[in-house]
mmCIF file of C-alpha atoms in Angstrom:
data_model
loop_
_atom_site.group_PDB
_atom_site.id
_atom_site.type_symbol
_atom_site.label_atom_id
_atom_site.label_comp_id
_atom_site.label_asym_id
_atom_site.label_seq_id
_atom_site.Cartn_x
_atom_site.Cartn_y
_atom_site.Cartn_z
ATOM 1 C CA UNK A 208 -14.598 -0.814 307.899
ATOM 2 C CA UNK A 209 -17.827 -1.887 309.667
ATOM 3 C CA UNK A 210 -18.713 -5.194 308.068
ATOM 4 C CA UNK A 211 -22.505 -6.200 306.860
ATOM 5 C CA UNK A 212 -23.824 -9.033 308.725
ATOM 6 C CA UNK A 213 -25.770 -11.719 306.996
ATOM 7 C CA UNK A 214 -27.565 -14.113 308.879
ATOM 8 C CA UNK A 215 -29.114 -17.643 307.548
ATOM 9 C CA UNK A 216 -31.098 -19.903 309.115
ATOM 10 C CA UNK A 217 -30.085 -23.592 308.188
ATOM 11 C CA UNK A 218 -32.292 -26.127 310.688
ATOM 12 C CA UNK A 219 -35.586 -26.623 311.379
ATOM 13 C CA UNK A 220 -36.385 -25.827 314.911
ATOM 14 C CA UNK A 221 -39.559 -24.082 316.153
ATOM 15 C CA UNK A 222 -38.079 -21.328 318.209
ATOM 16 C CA UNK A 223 -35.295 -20.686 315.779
ATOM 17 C CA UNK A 224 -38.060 -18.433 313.433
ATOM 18 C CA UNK A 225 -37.195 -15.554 310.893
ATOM 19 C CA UNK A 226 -38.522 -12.691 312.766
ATOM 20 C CA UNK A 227 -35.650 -13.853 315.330
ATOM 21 C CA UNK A 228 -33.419 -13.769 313.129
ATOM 22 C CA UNK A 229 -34.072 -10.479 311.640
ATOM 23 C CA UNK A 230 -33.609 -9.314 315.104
ATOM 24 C CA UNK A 231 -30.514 -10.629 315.889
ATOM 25 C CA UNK A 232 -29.231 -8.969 312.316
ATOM 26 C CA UNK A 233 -30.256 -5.888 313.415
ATOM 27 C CA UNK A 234 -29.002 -6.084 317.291
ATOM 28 C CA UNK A 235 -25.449 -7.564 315.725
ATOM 29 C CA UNK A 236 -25.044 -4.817 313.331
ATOM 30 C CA UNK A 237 -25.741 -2.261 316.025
ATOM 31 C CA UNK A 238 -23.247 -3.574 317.906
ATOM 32 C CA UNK A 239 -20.334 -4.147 315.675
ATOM 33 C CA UNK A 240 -19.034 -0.405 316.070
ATOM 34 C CA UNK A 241 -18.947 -1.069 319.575
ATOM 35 C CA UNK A 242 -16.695 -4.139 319.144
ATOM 36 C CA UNK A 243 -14.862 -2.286 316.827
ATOM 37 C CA UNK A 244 -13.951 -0.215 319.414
ATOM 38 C CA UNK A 245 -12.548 -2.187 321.725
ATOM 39 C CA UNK A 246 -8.493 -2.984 321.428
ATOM 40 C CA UNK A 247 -7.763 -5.538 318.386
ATOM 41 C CA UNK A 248 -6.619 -9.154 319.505
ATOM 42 C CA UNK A 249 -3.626 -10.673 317.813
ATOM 43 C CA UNK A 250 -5.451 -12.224 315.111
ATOM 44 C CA UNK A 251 -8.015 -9.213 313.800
ATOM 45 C CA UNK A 252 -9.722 -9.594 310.452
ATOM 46 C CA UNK A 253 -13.534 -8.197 311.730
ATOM 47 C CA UNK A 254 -12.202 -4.727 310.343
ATOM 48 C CA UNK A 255 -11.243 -6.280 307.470
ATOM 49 C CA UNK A 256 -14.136 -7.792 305.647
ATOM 50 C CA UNK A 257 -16.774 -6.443 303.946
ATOM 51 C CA UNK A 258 -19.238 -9.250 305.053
ATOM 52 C CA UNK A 259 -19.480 -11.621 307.772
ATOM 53 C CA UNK A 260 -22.439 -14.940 307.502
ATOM 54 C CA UNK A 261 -23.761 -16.295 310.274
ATOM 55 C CA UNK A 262 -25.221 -19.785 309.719
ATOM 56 C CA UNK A 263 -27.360 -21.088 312.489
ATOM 57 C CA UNK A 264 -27.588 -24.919 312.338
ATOM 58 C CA UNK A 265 -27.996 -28.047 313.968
ATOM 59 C CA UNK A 266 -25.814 -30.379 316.664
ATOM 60 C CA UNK A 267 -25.425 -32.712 313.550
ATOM 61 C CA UNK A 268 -24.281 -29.934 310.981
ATOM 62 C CA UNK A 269 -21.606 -28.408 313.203
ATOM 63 C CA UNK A 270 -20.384 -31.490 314.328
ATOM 64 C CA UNK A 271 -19.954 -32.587 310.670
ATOM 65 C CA UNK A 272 -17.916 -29.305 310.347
ATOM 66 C CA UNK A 273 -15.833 -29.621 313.893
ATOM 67 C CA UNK A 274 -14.582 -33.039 312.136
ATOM 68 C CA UNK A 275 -13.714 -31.942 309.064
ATOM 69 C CA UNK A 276 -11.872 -28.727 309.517
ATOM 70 C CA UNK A 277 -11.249 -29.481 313.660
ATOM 71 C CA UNK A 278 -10.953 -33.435 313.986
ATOM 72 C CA UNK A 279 -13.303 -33.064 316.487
ATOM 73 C CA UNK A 280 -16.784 -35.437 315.913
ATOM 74 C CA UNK A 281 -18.472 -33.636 318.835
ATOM 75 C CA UNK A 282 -20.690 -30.853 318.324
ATOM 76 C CA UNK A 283 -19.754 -27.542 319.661
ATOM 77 C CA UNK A 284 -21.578 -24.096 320.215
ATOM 78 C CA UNK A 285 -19.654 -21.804 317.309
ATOM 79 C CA UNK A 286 -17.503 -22.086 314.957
ATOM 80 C CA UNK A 287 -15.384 -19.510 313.585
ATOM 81 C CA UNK A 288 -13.397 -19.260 310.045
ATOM 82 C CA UNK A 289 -11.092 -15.872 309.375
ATOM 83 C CA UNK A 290 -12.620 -15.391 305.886
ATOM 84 C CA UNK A 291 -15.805 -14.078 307.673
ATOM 85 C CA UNK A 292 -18.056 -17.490 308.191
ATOM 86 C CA UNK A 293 -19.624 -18.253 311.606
ATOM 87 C CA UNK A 294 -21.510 -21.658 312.213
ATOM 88 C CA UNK A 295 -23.430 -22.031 315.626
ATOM 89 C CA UNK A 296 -25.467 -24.563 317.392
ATOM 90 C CA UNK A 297 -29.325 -23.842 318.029
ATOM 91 C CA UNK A 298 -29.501 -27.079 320.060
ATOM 92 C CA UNK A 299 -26.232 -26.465 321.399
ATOM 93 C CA UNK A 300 -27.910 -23.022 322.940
ATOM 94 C CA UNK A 301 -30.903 -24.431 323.755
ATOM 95 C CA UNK A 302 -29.483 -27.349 325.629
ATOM 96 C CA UNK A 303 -27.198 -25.200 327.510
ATOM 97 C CA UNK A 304 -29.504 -22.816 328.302
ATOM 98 C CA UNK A 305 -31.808 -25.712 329.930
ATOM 99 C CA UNK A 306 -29.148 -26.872 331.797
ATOM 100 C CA UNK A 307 -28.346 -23.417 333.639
ATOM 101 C CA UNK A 308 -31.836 -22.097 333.284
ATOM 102 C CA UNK A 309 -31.296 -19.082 331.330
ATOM 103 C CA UNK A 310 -32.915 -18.106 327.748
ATOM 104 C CA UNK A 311 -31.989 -20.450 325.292
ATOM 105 C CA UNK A 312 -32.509 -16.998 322.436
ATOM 106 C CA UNK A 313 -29.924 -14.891 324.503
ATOM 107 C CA UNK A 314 -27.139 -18.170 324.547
ATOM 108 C CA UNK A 315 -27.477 -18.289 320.649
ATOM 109 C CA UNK A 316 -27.039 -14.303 320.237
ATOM 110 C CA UNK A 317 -24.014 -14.931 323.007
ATOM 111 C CA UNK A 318 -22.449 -17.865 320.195
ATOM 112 C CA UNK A 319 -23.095 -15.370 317.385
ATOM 113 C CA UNK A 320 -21.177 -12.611 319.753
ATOM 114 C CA UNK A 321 -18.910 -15.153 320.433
ATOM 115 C CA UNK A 322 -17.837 -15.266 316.703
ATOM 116 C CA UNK A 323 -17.757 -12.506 316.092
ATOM 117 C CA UNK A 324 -15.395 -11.617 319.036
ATOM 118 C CA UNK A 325 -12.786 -14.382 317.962
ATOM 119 C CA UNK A 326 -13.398 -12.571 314.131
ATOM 120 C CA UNK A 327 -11.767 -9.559 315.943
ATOM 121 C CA UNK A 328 -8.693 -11.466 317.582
ATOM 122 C CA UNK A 329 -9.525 -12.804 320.605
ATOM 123 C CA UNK A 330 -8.710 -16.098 321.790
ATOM 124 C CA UNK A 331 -10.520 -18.840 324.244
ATOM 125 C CA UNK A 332 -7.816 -21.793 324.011
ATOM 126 C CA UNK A 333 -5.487 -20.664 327.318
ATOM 127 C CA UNK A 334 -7.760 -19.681 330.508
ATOM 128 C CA UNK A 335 -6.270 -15.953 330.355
ATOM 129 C CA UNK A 336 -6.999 -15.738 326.573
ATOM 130 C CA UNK A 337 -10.797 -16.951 327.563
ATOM 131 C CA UNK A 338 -11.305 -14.174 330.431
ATOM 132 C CA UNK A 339 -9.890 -11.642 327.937
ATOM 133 C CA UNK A 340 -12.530 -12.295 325.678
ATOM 134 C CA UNK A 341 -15.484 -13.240 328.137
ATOM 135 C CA UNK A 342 -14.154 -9.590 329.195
ATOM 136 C CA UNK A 343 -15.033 -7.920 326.034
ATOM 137 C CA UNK A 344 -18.031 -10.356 324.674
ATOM 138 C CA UNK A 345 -20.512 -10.643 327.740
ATOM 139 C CA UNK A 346 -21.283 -6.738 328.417
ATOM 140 C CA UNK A 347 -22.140 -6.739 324.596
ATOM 141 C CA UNK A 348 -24.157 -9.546 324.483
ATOM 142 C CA UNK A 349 -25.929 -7.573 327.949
ATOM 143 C CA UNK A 350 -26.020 -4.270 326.482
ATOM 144 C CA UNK A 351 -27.061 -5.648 322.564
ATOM 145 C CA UNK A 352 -29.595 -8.907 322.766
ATOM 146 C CA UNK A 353 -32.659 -7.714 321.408
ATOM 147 C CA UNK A 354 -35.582 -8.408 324.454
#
């Protein structure tokens, strides 16, 4: 099963608008078959659900969530439930993109690939579990981000 993806926009920031975001829905559901096709990590549910939201939101939303569910205060760039829910960071992406002076629009479709990726069983917590998934998540976000 190919899930739908549903995208929301929660945060108020100029460059995060709705026409992006109806891009990135499209560009993420065009890609999902080809993530689909790549071998399932340990932990797969992506081929499972019928729907997977994507919440965009703010450094002081997700770090809300990070301490809740992750007893982590910081903010972070995504963050990834296995019932289907994916939070990331718009200033997370734009601040990291500033930093290594690349688009700040491309790092936020990259968290949202990034999600996605861990929804079909890929891990980042050991460095060999990161490359594996860097492995299958960069050459989509490449081939997929909507220029």
């Amino acid at each position: 099963m190919t899930p739908q993806i549903e995208l929301y926009l929660n945060t108020e920031r100029d460059w995060v608008t709705e026409p992006l975001m109806e891009r990135f829905a499209t560009a993420l559901q065009t890609m999902l078959p080809a993530l689909l096709a790549e071998p399932e990590g340990p932990d797969h549910v992506l081929s499972e659900l019928p729907v997977v939201e994507i919440a965009v939101v703010d450094d002081e939303a997700i770090a809300r969530v990070h301490a809740e569910f992750l007893n982590d205060p910081t903010e972070t760039d995504a963050i990834t439930f296995p019932y289907g829910e994916i939070l990331v960071s718009c200033d997370t992406a734009a601040r990291y993109a500033a930093a290594h002076g690349i688009d700040r629009e491309e790092e936020l479709f990259r968290y949202m690939v990034h999600g996605l990726t861990h929804l079909h069983g890929y891990l980042d917590y050991e460095p060999a579990d990161r490359e594996q998934l860097f492995a299958v998540q960069e050459p989509l976000v490449t081939r997929f981000f909507p220029k």
